[in-house]
Structure formats: structure tokens, C-alpha cells
């Protein structure tokens, strides 16, 4: 069935370094790829998204790249700060029978060490 | 500009009782999704609803679980005869009416309802 693989499951970086989280999807019809950040005890918050007609998108310290041929997309966080510590989820979405179906990755726990 | 509102935030139920979780979508949103998150795990899709319609319930357990999104009022996820394995965080998300393939359909999550079954 459709699935999204996300790696790594945990990631520790020093403050100021970059962090990269990678996701691979199986459904070639997926055309929308959001990333969510979940802090402890809270709901996932959308931080950036990318659509299939775009290869890269940037918003300040975060960027997402998409390789449709290889069916993978990545989240890049530069100049990491302690407040970036959280669990990050990727998702792949496609339009199916007039409705959108989301498949989420298993999450990456990012720790930024001060 | 309220976001997705869920209540209660925390709920404790004894085994065999019923749990009712409520979700009010963002203003202008007519699509509601429910997800379950077990401790240290990812988000598992349960059900997708529009007003008065269940669109996709492929992730919902066949027994004890039900969901509705009436014409008026919040969406409700109902779990009957709860068991310890139902202990989890239940997240609701909402999205506006589909804008078509070009615009996608971003979903926004609430803060979750944490169910503990004792």
C-alpha cells in the first residue's frame, strides 16, 4: 500500500549546525508535501509545504526540496536553535475521488544541543 | 482567528466507559480529519468527514469507534467501551473546501485530546 518512509528517527545537532530530514513516498500520484513540527504536548503545526510543480521552497531558515523522479523530499533547517527541538513529520498527499488523502511519515525527533 | 479547537484536552476514562471527543474546525473549513497518535509514534489516519458525510473511514476500527460531523456543531469522535489500548492522543485537523489539485488542501491540526484509560 501507499506509505511514506522518514529518516532518521532521531537526530541530534549542535546549535548553529544544519539538520536534514528525508522522506520517501511510494505513490507517484502524490502532489502535495507538507512538513509539520510537533512540540511536546501540542498538535502538529504546519511549517512549510511544497507542491509537485516546484523543486525547492525556502522560508527563512527552513527549506524543502522535492525530487519527483526519485520520489523523495527533504527538510533542511539551517542555523539550528534550541527552539527547533521537536518532532518533525513529513506527509504526502494526493487527490483521490475528489478528496485529499494524507500519508504521514513516522516522525523525526530533532534535538538541538546548546 | 481561532484555530482548530478540540475538547476536552485531557480525558480519563475507566475501562468500559465511553469517551467523546469534540472538534470545531477553523472558521470557513468544512472538512475534518481525525488522527490517532500513540506515545512515541506517528499520526495514524482514522476518518475524514465533511458536513453530514463520512468520506473515508478506512482507518477507523470497525467496532466501538464512530465519528460524525453534523450540519450544526462540532465533529465528534466517539469511543464506546474503552480499553487500555485506546489510550492515545487524538488529533483533529481541518481544511477548507478543496481548491483543486493545483492548490492542494492544506490541513491544520488542533492541540489534541489526550485520552487515558485506567
mmCIF file of C-alpha atoms in Angstrom:
data_model
loop_
_atom_site.group_PDB
_atom_site.id
_atom_site.type_symbol
_atom_site.label_atom_id
_atom_site.label_comp_id
_atom_site.label_asym_id
_atom_site.label_seq_id
_atom_site.Cartn_x
_atom_site.Cartn_y
_atom_site.Cartn_z
ATOM 1 C CA UNK A 1 0.000 0.000 0.000
ATOM 2 C CA UNK A 2 0.932 3.652 -0.001
ATOM 3 C CA UNK A 3 3.496 4.648 2.570
ATOM 4 C CA UNK A 4 5.972 7.360 3.475
ATOM 5 C CA UNK A 5 9.332 6.475 4.959
ATOM 6 C CA UNK A 6 11.091 9.065 7.072
ATOM 7 C CA UNK A 7 14.717 9.120 8.237
ATOM 8 C CA UNK A 8 16.348 9.469 10.620
ATOM 9 C CA UNK A 9 14.047 8.691 13.530
ATOM 10 C CA UNK A 10 16.221 10.763 15.852
ATOM 11 C CA UNK A 11 18.703 13.499 15.085
ATOM 12 C CA UNK A 12 20.963 15.474 17.399
ATOM 13 C CA UNK A 13 22.819 18.537 16.169
ATOM 14 C CA UNK A 14 24.818 21.289 17.781
ATOM 15 C CA UNK A 15 23.234 24.690 17.916
ATOM 16 C CA UNK A 16 24.085 26.575 14.756
ATOM 17 C CA UNK A 17 24.566 23.458 12.650
ATOM 18 C CA UNK A 18 22.190 22.315 9.904
ATOM 19 C CA UNK A 19 19.669 19.492 10.139
ATOM 20 C CA UNK A 20 18.319 17.448 7.256
ATOM 21 C CA UNK A 21 15.359 15.091 7.401
ATOM 22 C CA UNK A 22 14.473 12.907 4.423
ATOM 23 C CA UNK A 23 11.240 11.281 3.292
ATOM 24 C CA UNK A 24 10.473 8.849 0.516
ATOM 25 C CA UNK A 25 6.975 8.194 -0.784
ATOM 26 C CA UNK A 26 5.592 5.332 -2.780
ATOM 27 C CA UNK A 27 2.563 6.833 -4.549
ATOM 28 C CA UNK A 28 3.734 8.558 -7.715
ATOM 29 C CA UNK A 29 0.417 10.438 -7.897
ATOM 30 C CA UNK A 30 1.215 12.364 -4.709
ATOM 31 C CA UNK A 31 1.402 16.046 -5.497
ATOM 32 C CA UNK A 32 1.486 17.923 -2.201
ATOM 33 C CA UNK A 33 4.086 17.540 0.541
ATOM 34 C CA UNK A 34 3.695 19.391 3.849
ATOM 35 C CA UNK A 35 6.006 19.319 6.853
ATOM 36 C CA UNK A 36 4.747 19.608 10.416
ATOM 37 C CA UNK A 37 6.522 20.397 13.679
ATOM 38 C CA UNK A 38 5.139 18.926 16.879
ATOM 39 C CA UNK A 39 6.291 20.180 20.240
ATOM 40 C CA UNK A 40 5.741 18.153 23.375
ATOM 41 C CA UNK A 41 2.096 18.052 24.397
ATOM 42 C CA UNK A 42 0.929 20.027 21.386
ATOM 43 C CA UNK A 43 -0.587 19.423 17.993
ATOM 44 C CA UNK A 44 1.413 19.328 14.760
ATOM 45 C CA UNK A 45 1.958 22.754 13.249
ATOM 46 C CA UNK A 46 2.492 23.276 9.529
ATOM 47 C CA UNK A 47 5.912 24.824 8.948
ATOM 48 C CA UNK A 48 6.422 24.555 5.201
ATOM 49 C CA UNK A 49 4.954 22.758 2.225
ATOM 50 C CA UNK A 50 5.805 22.114 -1.397
ATOM 51 C CA UNK A 51 3.739 21.182 -4.414
ATOM 52 C CA UNK A 52 4.780 18.841 -7.173
ATOM 53 C CA UNK A 53 5.314 21.569 -9.736
ATOM 54 C CA UNK A 54 8.105 23.101 -7.631
ATOM 55 C CA UNK A 55 11.554 21.679 -6.885
ATOM 56 C CA UNK A 56 12.530 23.802 -3.904
ATOM 57 C CA UNK A 57 10.940 26.219 -1.480
ATOM 58 C CA UNK A 58 12.564 28.320 1.203
ATOM 59 C CA UNK A 59 11.237 30.235 4.191
ATOM 60 C CA UNK A 60 13.939 31.904 6.281
ATOM 61 C CA UNK A 61 15.925 29.108 7.952
ATOM 62 C CA UNK A 62 13.877 26.241 6.595
ATOM 63 C CA UNK A 63 13.743 24.843 3.088
ATOM 64 C CA UNK A 64 12.205 21.863 1.399
ATOM 65 C CA UNK A 65 13.411 20.123 -1.751
ATOM 66 C CA UNK A 66 11.467 17.696 -3.887
ATOM 67 C CA UNK A 67 12.763 15.118 -6.361
ATOM 68 C CA UNK A 68 9.734 13.714 -8.138
ATOM 69 C CA UNK A 69 11.714 11.249 -10.194
ATOM 70 C CA UNK A 70 13.226 9.663 -7.124
ATOM 71 C CA UNK A 71 10.042 10.215 -5.092
ATOM 72 C CA UNK A 72 11.759 11.816 -2.182
ATOM 73 C CA UNK A 73 11.669 15.160 -0.439
ATOM 74 C CA UNK A 74 13.754 16.671 2.319
ATOM 75 C CA UNK A 75 13.511 19.288 5.037
ATOM 76 C CA UNK A 76 16.552 21.447 5.663
ATOM 77 C CA UNK A 77 16.934 23.598 8.763
ATOM 78 C CA UNK A 78 19.944 25.896 8.854
ATOM 79 C CA UNK A 79 21.461 27.701 11.854
ATOM 80 C CA UNK A 80 19.514 25.492 14.229
ATOM 81 C CA UNK A 81 18.376 26.892 17.563
ATOM 82 C CA UNK A 82 17.248 25.130 20.757
ATOM 83 C CA UNK A 83 13.635 26.051 19.991
ATOM 84 C CA UNK A 84 13.859 23.949 16.823
ATOM 85 C CA UNK A 85 13.903 20.869 19.082
ATOM 86 C CA UNK A 86 10.690 18.968 18.351
ATOM 87 C CA UNK A 87 9.310 16.036 16.371
ATOM 88 C CA UNK A 88 9.003 16.693 12.647
ATOM 89 C CA UNK A 89 6.568 14.849 10.392
ATOM 90 C CA UNK A 90 6.513 14.762 6.629
ATOM 91 C CA UNK A 91 3.416 13.870 4.644
ATOM 92 C CA UNK A 92 2.482 13.067 1.070
ATOM 93 C CA UNK A 93 -0.940 13.879 -0.266
ATOM 94 C CA UNK A 94 -2.883 13.191 -3.422
ATOM 95 C CA UNK A 95 -6.318 13.883 -4.759
ATOM 96 C CA UNK A 96 -8.378 10.703 -4.802
ATOM 97 C CA UNK A 97 -12.006 10.639 -5.914
ATOM 98 C CA UNK A 98 -12.383 14.304 -5.178
ATOM 99 C CA UNK A 99 -10.848 14.155 -1.721
ATOM 100 C CA UNK A 100 -7.334 14.528 -0.357
ATOM 101 C CA UNK A 101 -5.640 11.599 1.320
ATOM 102 C CA UNK A 102 -2.617 12.252 3.541
ATOM 103 C CA UNK A 103 0.024 9.688 4.432
ATOM 104 C CA UNK A 104 2.379 10.713 7.234
ATOM 105 C CA UNK A 105 5.930 9.644 7.910
ATOM 106 C CA UNK A 106 6.815 8.162 11.290
ATOM 107 C CA UNK A 107 8.478 11.322 12.555
ATOM 108 C CA UNK A 108 11.970 12.554 13.388
ATOM 109 C CA UNK A 109 12.856 13.696 16.885
ATOM 110 C CA UNK A 110 15.274 16.588 16.500
ATOM 111 C CA UNK A 111 17.384 17.687 19.449
ATOM 112 C CA UNK A 112 19.394 20.865 19.152
ATOM 113 C CA UNK A 113 22.163 20.882 21.719
ATOM 114 C CA UNK A 114 23.092 24.248 23.163
ATOM 115 C CA UNK B 1 -8.877 33.978 14.290
ATOM 116 C CA UNK B 2 -9.362 30.781 16.220
ATOM 117 C CA UNK B 3 -7.650 27.653 15.010
ATOM 118 C CA UNK B 4 -8.963 24.111 15.257
ATOM 119 C CA UNK B 5 -10.490 23.709 18.711
ATOM 120 C CA UNK B 6 -10.539 20.390 20.460
ATOM 121 C CA UNK B 7 -12.034 19.472 23.812
ATOM 122 C CA UNK B 8 -11.509 18.103 26.242
ATOM 123 C CA UNK B 9 -7.729 18.418 26.167
ATOM 124 C CA UNK B 10 -7.373 15.627 28.666
ATOM 125 C CA UNK B 11 -9.835 12.879 29.451
ATOM 126 C CA UNK B 12 -9.591 9.962 31.857
ATOM 127 C CA UNK B 13 -11.979 7.063 31.480
ATOM 128 C CA UNK B 14 -12.289 3.708 33.212
ATOM 129 C CA UNK B 15 -12.346 0.592 31.082
ATOM 130 C CA UNK B 16 -15.801 0.037 29.646
ATOM 131 C CA UNK B 17 -16.837 3.690 29.717
ATOM 132 C CA UNK B 18 -17.463 5.904 26.715
ATOM 133 C CA UNK B 19 -15.224 8.703 25.506
ATOM 134 C CA UNK B 20 -16.478 11.609 23.401
ATOM 135 C CA UNK B 21 -14.004 13.929 21.779
ATOM 136 C CA UNK B 22 -15.117 17.125 20.105
ATOM 137 C CA UNK B 23 -13.590 19.170 17.342
ATOM 138 C CA UNK B 24 -14.583 22.527 15.951
ATOM 139 C CA UNK B 25 -12.802 23.212 12.660
ATOM 140 C CA UNK B 26 -11.264 26.516 11.711
ATOM 141 C CA UNK B 27 -13.692 29.140 10.519
ATOM 142 C CA UNK B 28 -14.564 28.546 6.898
ATOM 143 C CA UNK B 29 -13.358 24.947 6.941
ATOM 144 C CA UNK B 30 -15.795 22.209 6.043
ATOM 145 C CA UNK B 31 -13.508 19.169 6.054
ATOM 146 C CA UNK B 32 -12.464 17.384 9.236
ATOM 147 C CA UNK B 33 -9.904 14.630 9.746
ATOM 148 C CA UNK B 34 -9.259 12.579 12.889
ATOM 149 C CA UNK B 35 -5.861 11.062 13.628
ATOM 150 C CA UNK B 36 -4.622 8.922 16.494
ATOM 151 C CA UNK B 37 -1.120 9.141 17.910
ATOM 152 C CA UNK B 38 0.190 6.524 20.276
ATOM 153 C CA UNK B 39 3.084 7.526 22.576
ATOM 154 C CA UNK B 40 6.337 7.923 20.643
ATOM 155 C CA UNK B 41 4.606 7.055 17.375
ATOM 156 C CA UNK B 42 3.376 8.826 14.264
ATOM 157 C CA UNK B 43 -0.023 10.019 13.169
ATOM 158 C CA UNK B 44 -2.432 7.330 12.073
ATOM 159 C CA UNK B 45 -5.384 8.348 9.924
ATOM 160 C CA UNK B 46 -8.774 7.349 11.282
ATOM 161 C CA UNK B 47 -11.558 9.126 9.448
ATOM 162 C CA UNK B 48 -12.288 12.007 7.083
ATOM 163 C CA UNK B 49 -15.614 13.806 7.196
ATOM 164 C CA UNK B 50 -17.438 16.634 5.550
ATOM 165 C CA UNK B 51 -20.615 18.126 6.934
ATOM 166 C CA UNK B 52 -23.108 15.283 7.417
ATOM 167 C CA UNK B 53 -20.964 12.868 5.408
ATOM 168 C CA UNK B 54 -18.284 10.332 6.193
ATOM 169 C CA UNK B 55 -15.941 10.422 3.217
ATOM 170 C CA UNK B 56 -13.275 7.934 4.262
ATOM 171 C CA UNK B 57 -13.289 5.823 7.400
ATOM 172 C CA UNK B 58 -10.712 3.308 6.268
ATOM 173 C CA UNK B 59 -8.536 3.947 9.320
ATOM 174 C CA UNK B 60 -11.257 3.604 11.895
ATOM 175 C CA UNK B 61 -11.553 0.366 13.887
ATOM 176 C CA UNK B 62 -14.723 -1.438 12.873
ATOM 177 C CA UNK B 63 -16.019 -1.794 16.401
ATOM 178 C CA UNK B 64 -16.530 0.701 19.223
ATOM 179 C CA UNK B 65 -15.410 3.739 17.212
ATOM 180 C CA UNK B 66 -17.688 6.145 15.394
ATOM 181 C CA UNK B 67 -17.461 9.687 14.091
ATOM 182 C CA UNK B 68 -19.873 12.324 12.953
ATOM 183 C CA UNK B 69 -19.834 15.884 11.693
ATOM 184 C CA UNK B 70 -23.392 17.239 11.893
ATOM 185 C CA UNK B 71 -24.743 20.177 9.979
ATOM 186 C CA UNK B 72 -24.565 22.247 13.137
ATOM 187 C CA UNK B 73 -21.988 21.851 15.877
ATOM 188 C CA UNK B 74 -18.616 20.196 16.215
ATOM 189 C CA UNK B 75 -17.363 16.920 14.856
ATOM 190 C CA UNK B 76 -17.451 14.162 17.452
ATOM 191 C CA UNK B 77 -15.275 11.076 17.746
ATOM 192 C CA UNK B 78 -16.940 8.542 19.988
ATOM 193 C CA UNK B 79 -15.243 5.538 21.527
ATOM 194 C CA UNK B 80 -17.500 3.079 23.292
ATOM 195 C CA UNK B 81 -16.425 0.576 25.939
ATOM 196 C CA UNK B 82 -12.887 1.945 26.049
ATOM 197 C CA UNK B 83 -9.946 -0.367 26.656
ATOM 198 C CA UNK B 84 -6.414 0.431 27.809
ATOM 199 C CA UNK B 85 -5.177 0.238 24.215
ATOM 200 C CA UNK B 86 -7.342 3.231 23.323
ATOM 201 C CA UNK B 87 -5.095 5.456 25.442
ATOM 202 C CA UNK B 88 -3.582 7.886 22.965
ATOM 203 C CA UNK B 89 -3.643 11.441 21.710
ATOM 204 C CA UNK B 90 -6.440 12.087 19.254
ATOM 205 C CA UNK B 91 -5.885 14.933 16.848
ATOM 206 C CA UNK B 92 -8.436 16.662 14.723
ATOM 207 C CA UNK B 93 -7.451 18.573 11.613
ATOM 208 C CA UNK B 94 -9.482 20.700 9.270
ATOM 209 C CA UNK B 95 -9.169 22.071 5.781
ATOM 210 C CA UNK B 96 -11.166 24.403 3.595
ATOM 211 C CA UNK B 97 -13.259 23.203 0.706
ATOM 212 C CA UNK B 98 -10.973 21.610 -1.825
ATOM 213 C CA UNK B 99 -9.366 24.206 -4.035
ATOM 214 C CA UNK B 100 -8.463 21.692 -6.681
ATOM 215 C CA UNK B 101 -5.269 19.861 -7.475
ATOM 216 C CA UNK B 102 -3.292 22.996 -8.202
ATOM 217 C CA UNK B 103 -3.879 24.477 -4.760
ATOM 218 C CA UNK B 104 -3.738 21.317 -2.720
ATOM 219 C CA UNK B 105 -5.646 21.015 0.501
ATOM 220 C CA UNK B 106 -3.570 22.009 3.497
ATOM 221 C CA UNK B 107 -4.798 20.588 6.777
ATOM 222 C CA UNK B 108 -4.373 22.342 10.108
ATOM 223 C CA UNK B 109 -4.275 20.454 13.379
ATOM 224 C CA UNK B 110 -5.782 21.166 16.745
ATOM 225 C CA UNK B 111 -3.910 20.740 20.011
ATOM 226 C CA UNK B 112 -5.246 17.259 20.561
ATOM 227 C CA UNK B 113 -7.263 15.370 23.138
ATOM 228 C CA UNK B 114 -5.263 13.062 25.396
ATOM 229 C CA UNK B 115 -7.292 10.027 26.410
ATOM 230 C CA UNK B 116 -6.123 7.891 29.306
ATOM 231 C CA UNK B 117 -7.959 4.669 30.068
ATOM 232 C CA UNK B 118 -7.433 3.348 33.585
#
